[in-house]
Short mmCIF file of C-alpha atoms in Angstrom, two decimals:
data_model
loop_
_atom_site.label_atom_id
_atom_site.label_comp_id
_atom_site.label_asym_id
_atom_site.label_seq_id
_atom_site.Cartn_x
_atom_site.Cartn_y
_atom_site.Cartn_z
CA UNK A 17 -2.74 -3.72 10.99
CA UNK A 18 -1.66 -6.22 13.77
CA UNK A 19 0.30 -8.96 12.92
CA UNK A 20 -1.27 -10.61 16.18
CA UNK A 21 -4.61 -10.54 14.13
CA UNK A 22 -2.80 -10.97 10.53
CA UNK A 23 -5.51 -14.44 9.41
CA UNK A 24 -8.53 -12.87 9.78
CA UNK A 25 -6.97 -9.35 8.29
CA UNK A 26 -5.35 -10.81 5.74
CA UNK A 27 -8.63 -12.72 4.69
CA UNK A 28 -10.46 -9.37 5.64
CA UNK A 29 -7.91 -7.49 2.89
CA UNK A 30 -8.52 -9.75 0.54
CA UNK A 31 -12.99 -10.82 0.68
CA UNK A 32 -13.70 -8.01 3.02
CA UNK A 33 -12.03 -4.83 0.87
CA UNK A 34 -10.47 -2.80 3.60
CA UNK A 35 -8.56 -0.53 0.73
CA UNK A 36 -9.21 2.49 3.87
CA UNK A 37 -8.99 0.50 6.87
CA UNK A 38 -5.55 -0.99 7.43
CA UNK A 39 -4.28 -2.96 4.49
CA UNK A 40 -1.43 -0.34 4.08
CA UNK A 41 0.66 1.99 1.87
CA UNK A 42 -2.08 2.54 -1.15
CA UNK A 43 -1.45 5.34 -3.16
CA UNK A 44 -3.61 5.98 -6.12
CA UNK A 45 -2.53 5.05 -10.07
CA UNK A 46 -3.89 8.23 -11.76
CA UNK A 47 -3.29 6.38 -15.02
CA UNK A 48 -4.73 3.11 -14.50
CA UNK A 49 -1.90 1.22 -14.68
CA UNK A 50 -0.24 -1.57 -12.15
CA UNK A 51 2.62 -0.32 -10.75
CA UNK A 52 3.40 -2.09 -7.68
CA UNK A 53 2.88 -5.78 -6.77
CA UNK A 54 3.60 -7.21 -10.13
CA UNK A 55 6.52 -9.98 -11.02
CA UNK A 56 8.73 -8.48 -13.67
CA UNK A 57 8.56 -12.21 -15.87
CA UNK A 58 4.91 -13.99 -15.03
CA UNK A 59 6.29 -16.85 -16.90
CA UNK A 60 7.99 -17.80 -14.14
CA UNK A 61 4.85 -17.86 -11.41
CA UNK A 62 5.45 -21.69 -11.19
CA UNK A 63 8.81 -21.69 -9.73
CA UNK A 64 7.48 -18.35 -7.53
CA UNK A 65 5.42 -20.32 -6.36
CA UNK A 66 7.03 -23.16 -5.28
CA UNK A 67 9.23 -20.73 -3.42
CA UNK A 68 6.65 -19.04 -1.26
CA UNK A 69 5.50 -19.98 1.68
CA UNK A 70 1.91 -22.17 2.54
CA UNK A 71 -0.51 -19.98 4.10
CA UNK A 72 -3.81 -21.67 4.22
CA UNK A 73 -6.08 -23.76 1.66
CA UNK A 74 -9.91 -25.19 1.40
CA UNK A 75 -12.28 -25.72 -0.96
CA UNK A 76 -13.62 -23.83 -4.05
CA UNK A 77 -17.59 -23.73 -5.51
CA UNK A 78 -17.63 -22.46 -9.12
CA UNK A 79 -20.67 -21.19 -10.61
CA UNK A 80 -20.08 -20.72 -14.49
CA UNK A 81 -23.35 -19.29 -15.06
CA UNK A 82 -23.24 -16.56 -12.08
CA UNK A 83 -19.62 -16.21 -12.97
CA UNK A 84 -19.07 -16.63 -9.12
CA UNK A 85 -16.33 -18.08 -7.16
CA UNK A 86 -16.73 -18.68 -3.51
CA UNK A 87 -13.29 -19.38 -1.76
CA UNK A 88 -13.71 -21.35 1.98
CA UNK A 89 -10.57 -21.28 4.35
CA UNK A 90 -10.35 -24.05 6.55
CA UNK A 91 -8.68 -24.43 10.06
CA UNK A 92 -8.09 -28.57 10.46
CA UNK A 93 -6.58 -29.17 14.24
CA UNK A 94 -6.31 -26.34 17.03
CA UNK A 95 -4.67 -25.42 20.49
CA UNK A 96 -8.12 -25.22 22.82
CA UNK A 97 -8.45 -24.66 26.51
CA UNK A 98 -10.84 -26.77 28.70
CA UNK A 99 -11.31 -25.52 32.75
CA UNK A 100 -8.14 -23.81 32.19
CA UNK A 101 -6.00 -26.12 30.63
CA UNK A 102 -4.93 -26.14 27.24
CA UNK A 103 -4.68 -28.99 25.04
CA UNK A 104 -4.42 -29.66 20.94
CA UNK A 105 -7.50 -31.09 19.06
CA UNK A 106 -6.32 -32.32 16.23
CA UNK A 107 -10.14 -32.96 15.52
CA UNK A 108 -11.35 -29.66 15.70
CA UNK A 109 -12.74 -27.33 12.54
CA UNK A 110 -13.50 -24.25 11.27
CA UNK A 111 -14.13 -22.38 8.82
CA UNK A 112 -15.24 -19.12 6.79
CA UNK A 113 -15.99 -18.22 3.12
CA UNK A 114 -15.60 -15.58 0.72
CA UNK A 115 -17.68 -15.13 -1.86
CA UNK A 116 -16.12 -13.01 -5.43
CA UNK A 117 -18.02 -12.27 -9.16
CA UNK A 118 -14.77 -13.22 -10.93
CA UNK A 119 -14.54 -11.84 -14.94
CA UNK A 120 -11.21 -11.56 -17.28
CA UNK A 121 -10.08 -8.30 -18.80
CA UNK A 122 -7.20 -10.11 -21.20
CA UNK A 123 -4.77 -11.94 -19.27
CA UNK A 124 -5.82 -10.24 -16.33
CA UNK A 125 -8.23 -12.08 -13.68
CA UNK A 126 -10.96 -9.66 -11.61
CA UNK A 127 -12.37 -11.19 -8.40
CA UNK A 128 -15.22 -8.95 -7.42
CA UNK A 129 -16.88 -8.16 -3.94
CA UNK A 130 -19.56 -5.87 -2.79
CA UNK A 131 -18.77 -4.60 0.78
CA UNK A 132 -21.22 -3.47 2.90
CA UNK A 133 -19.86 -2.04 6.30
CA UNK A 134 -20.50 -3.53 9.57
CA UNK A 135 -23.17 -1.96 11.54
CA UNK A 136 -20.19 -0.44 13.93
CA UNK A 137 -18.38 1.50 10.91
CA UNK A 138 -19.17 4.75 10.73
CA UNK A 139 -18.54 5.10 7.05
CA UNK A 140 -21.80 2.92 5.75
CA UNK A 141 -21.23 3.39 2.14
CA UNK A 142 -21.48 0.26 0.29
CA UNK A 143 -19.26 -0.53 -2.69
CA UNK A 144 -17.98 -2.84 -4.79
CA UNK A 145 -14.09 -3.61 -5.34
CA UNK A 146 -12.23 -5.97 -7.55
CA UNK A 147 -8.53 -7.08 -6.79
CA UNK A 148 -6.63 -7.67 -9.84
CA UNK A 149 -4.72 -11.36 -10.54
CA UNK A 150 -2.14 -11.96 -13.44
CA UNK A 151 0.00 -14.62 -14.33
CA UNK A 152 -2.53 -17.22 -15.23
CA UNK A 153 -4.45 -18.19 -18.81
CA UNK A 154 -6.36 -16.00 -20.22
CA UNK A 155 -10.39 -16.85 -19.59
CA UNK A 156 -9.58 -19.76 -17.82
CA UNK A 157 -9.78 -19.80 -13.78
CA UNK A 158 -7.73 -22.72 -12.92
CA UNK A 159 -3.96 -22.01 -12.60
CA UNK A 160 -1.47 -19.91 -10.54
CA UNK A 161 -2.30 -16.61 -10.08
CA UNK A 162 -0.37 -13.81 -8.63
CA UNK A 163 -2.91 -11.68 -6.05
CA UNK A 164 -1.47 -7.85 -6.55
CA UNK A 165 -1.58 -4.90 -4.26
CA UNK A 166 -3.75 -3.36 -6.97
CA UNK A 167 -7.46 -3.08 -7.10
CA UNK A 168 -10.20 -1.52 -8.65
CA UNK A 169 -13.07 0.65 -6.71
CA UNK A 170 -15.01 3.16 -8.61
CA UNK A 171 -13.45 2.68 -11.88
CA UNK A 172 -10.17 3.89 -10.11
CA UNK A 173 -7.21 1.65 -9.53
CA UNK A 174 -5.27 1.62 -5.95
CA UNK A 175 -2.00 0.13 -5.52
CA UNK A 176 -0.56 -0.86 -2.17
CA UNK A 177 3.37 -1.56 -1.55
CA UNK A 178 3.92 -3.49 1.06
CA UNK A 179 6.41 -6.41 2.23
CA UNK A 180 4.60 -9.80 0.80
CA UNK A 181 3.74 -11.11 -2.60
CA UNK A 182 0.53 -13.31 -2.30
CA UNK A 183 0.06 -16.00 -4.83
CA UNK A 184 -3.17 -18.22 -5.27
CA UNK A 185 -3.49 -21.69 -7.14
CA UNK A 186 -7.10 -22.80 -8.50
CA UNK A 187 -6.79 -26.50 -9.10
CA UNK A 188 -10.41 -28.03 -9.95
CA UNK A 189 -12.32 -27.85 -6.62
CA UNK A 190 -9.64 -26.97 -4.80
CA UNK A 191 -7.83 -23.59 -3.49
CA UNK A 192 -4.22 -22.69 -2.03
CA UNK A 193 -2.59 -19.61 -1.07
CA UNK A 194 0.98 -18.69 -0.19
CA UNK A 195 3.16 -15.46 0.24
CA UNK A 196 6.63 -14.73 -0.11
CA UNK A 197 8.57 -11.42 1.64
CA UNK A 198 10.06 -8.70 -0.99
CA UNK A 199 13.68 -9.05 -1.43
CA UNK A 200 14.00 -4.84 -1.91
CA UNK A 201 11.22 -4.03 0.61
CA UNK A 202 12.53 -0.89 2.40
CA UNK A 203 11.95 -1.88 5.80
CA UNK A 204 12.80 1.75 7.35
CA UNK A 205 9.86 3.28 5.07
CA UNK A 206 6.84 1.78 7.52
CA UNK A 207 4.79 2.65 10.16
CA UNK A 208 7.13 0.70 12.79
CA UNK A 209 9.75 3.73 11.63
CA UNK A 210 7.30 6.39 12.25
CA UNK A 211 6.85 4.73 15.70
CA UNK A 212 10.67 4.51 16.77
CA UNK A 213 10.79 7.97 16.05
CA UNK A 214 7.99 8.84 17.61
CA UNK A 215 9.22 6.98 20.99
CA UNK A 216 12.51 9.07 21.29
CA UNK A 217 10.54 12.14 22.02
CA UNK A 218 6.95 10.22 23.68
CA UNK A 219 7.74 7.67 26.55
CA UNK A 220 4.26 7.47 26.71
CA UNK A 221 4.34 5.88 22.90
CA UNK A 222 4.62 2.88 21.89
CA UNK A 223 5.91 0.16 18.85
CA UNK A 224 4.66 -2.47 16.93
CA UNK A 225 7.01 -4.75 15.35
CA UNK A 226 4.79 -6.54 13.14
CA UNK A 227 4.08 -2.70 11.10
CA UNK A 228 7.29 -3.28 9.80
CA UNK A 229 6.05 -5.13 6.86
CA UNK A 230 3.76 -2.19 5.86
CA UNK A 231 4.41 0.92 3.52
CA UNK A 232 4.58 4.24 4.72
CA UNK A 233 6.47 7.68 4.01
CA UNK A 234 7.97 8.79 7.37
CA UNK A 235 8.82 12.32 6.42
CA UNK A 236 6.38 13.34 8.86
CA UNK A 237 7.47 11.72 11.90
CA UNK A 238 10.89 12.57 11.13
CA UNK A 239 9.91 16.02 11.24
CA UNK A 240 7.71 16.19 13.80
CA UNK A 241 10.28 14.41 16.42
CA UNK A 242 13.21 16.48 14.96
CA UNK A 243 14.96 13.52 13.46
CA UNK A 244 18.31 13.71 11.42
CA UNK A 245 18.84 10.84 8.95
CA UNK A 246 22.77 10.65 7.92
CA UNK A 247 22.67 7.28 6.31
CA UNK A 248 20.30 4.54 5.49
CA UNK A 249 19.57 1.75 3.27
CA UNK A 250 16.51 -0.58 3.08
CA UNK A 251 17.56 -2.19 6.37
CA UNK A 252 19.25 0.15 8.22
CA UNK A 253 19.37 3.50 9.44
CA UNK A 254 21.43 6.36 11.30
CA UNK A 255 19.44 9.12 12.70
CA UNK A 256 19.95 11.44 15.15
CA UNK A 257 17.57 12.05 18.10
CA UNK A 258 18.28 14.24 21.55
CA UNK A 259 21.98 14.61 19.69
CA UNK A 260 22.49 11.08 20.40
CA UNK A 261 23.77 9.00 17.14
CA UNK A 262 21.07 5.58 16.98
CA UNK A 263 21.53 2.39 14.65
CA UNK A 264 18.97 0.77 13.52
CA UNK A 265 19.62 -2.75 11.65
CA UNK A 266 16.90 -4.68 10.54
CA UNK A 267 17.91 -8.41 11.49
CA UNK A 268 15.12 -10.40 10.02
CA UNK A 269 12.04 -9.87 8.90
CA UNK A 270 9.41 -12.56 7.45
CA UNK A 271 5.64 -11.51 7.11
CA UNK A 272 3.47 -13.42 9.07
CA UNK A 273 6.18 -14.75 10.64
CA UNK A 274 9.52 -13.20 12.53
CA UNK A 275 10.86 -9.87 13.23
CA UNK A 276 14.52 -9.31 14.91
CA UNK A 277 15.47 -5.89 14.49
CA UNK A 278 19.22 -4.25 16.38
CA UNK A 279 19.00 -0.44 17.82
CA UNK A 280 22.64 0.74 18.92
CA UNK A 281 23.59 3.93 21.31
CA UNK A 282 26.03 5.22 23.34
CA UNK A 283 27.61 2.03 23.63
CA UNK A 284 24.48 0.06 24.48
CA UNK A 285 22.16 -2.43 22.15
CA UNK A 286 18.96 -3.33 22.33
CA UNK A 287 17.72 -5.96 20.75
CA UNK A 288 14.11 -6.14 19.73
CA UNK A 289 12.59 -9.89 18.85
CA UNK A 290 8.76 -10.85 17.31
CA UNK A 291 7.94 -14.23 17.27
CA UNK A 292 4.24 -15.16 15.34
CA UNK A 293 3.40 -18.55 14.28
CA UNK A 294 -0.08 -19.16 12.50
CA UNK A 295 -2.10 -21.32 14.43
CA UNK A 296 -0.46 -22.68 17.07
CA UNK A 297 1.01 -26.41 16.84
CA UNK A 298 1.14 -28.88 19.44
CA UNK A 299 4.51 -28.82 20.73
CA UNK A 300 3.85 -25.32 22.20
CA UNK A 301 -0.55 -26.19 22.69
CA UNK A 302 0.74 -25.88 27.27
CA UNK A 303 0.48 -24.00 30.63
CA UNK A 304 4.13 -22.83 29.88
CA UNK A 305 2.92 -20.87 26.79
CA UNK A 306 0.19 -19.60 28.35
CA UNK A 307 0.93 -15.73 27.73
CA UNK A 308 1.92 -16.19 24.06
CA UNK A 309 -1.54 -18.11 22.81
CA UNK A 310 -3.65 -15.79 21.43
CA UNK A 311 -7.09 -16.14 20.13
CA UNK A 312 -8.31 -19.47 21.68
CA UNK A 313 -11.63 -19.83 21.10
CA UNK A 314 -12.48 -17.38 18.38
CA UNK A 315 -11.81 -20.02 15.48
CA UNK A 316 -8.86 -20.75 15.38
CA UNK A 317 -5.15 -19.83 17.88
CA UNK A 318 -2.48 -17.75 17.14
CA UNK A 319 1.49 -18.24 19.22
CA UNK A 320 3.09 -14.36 19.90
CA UNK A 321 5.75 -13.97 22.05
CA UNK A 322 7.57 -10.36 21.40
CA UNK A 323 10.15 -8.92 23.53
CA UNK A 324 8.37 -5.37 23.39
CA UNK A 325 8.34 -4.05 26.26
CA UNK A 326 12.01 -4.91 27.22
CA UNK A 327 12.88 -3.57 23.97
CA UNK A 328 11.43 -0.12 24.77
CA UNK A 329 12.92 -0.03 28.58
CA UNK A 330 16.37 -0.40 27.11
CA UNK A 331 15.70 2.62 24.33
CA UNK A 332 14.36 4.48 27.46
CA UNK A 333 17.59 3.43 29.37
CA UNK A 334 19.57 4.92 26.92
CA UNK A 335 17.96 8.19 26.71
CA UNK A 336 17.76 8.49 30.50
CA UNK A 337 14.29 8.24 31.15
CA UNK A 338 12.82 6.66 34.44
CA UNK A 339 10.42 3.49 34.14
CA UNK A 340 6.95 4.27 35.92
#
């Protein structure tokens, strides 16, 4: 999952149910319990919440006797282009709505969906999924409610454990979401790992900073690239590759946000930088940003400027390898 596209996944993960298609790291809970993506004390969701980070908000239409909730996202103000200039509308909207059967199992909250698959999936099962809220009161919908990693499909829980916390606040007619990054996330457990290793042996290959928010074991890239791990925490790691000695320090990393992430060997650093900002605001809405706006257009704009490709010409530098 592409950070680049990260509104409409993120909105896709949570009204369109892509448990198999790229929301990341699920492993099933053969007892039915949550496991990951709970707070340890959800008497203190208010002051979690104040700490995490506005995503997006919008309207809300209840429907007590269809026991139906139907969320709309709004996009107030966007970067357009016009005969091949860009400019900011602050006039401009858009928006898209999601649609849940929402139900209470004791404290816990179920928002329902039935997916059926676009006509380009080749899996056309339909199913229904809930994703499971706690924090809030018990039968009543209004309130702050923490969105976990867990969900329901088929009677059978799932339980992702990735890098964000998502909280959601139902005031009256009213909805707002926000996230917050993991404080203990390991950050050298994710498919942006898998894809460093993967590079030391494939200049052909390629990395994506923003999958290093997302869970994954890396046992099998390690293996299959004939990597040697001889220390690591949750935001760094020494490995060997090619019997060269690499660093790997995770500088920052904010989801749906910023990525700076230090590689060190034989006496050289690269430094790899991921810039995403969520619909982009006016000060950068110009001709000079004109490779980083992404999206125009299509509902709403999206400012990425990564240093990617420099970033893998310096690993390649230190390995020897020739640029094509």
């Amino acid at each position: 999952m592409k950070i680049s596209e990260m509104r409409n996944v993120f909105a896709f993960c949570l009204g369109s149910l892509a448990l198999l298609a790229g929301c990341g790291g699920f492993t099933e809970d053969v007892n039915g319990n949550i496991v990951e993506g709970t707070p340890a004390d959800v008497n203190q969701m208010e002051s979690r919440y104040a700490r995490a980070r506005f995503m997006e908000s919008g309207p809300i239409i209840v429907d007590e006797v269809l026991d139906s909730v139907t969320l709309i996202y709004e996009t107030i103000g966007d970067c357009r282009k016009d005969n091949g200039s860009f400019f900011y509308d602050p006039d401009y909207y858009y928006s898209y709505s999601i649609t849940y059967a929402y139900s209470f199992r004791g404290d816990t909250l179920l928002l329902t969906h039935h997916y059926v698959p676009d006509t380009y999936e080749v899996d056309q099962t339909e199913f229904d999924e809930s994703f499971v809220l706690v924090g809030g009161t018990p039968g009543k919908l209004d309130g702050i409610w923490f969105w976990t990693q867990c969900r329901y499909r088929e009677e059978r829980m799932y339980c992702g454990n990735d890098n964000y916390d998502t909280y959601i606040k139902f005031d009256g007619g009213k909805m707002e979401y926000r996230i917050a990054d993991r404080d203990s996330f390991d950050y050298i457990e994710t498919p942006f790992m898998g894809e460093l290793y993967r590079l030391m042996n494939d200049s052909y290959s390629t990395i994506d900073f923003d999958d290093i928010f997302y869970h994954d074991d890396t046992e099998y890239w390690r293996e299959s690239n004939d990597i040697s791990i001889l220390d690591k925490t949750n935001r760094s790691v020494t490995y060997v590759s090619e019997n060269r000695i690499f660093n790997l320090y995770v500088n920052y990393a904010s989801y749906m946000d910023s990525v700076s992430v230090t590689l060190t060997s034989e006496g050289v650093t690269c430094v790899g930088e991921y810039k995403y900002i969520e619909m982009t605001p006016p000060e950068l809405c110009n001709e000079d940003n004109a490779d980083y706006i992404w999206g125009e257009g299509t509902g709403h704009s999206n400012y990425i400027k990564t240093n990617r490709l420099e970033f893998e010409a310096c690993i390649d530098g230190i390995l020897g390898r020739s640029q094509e």
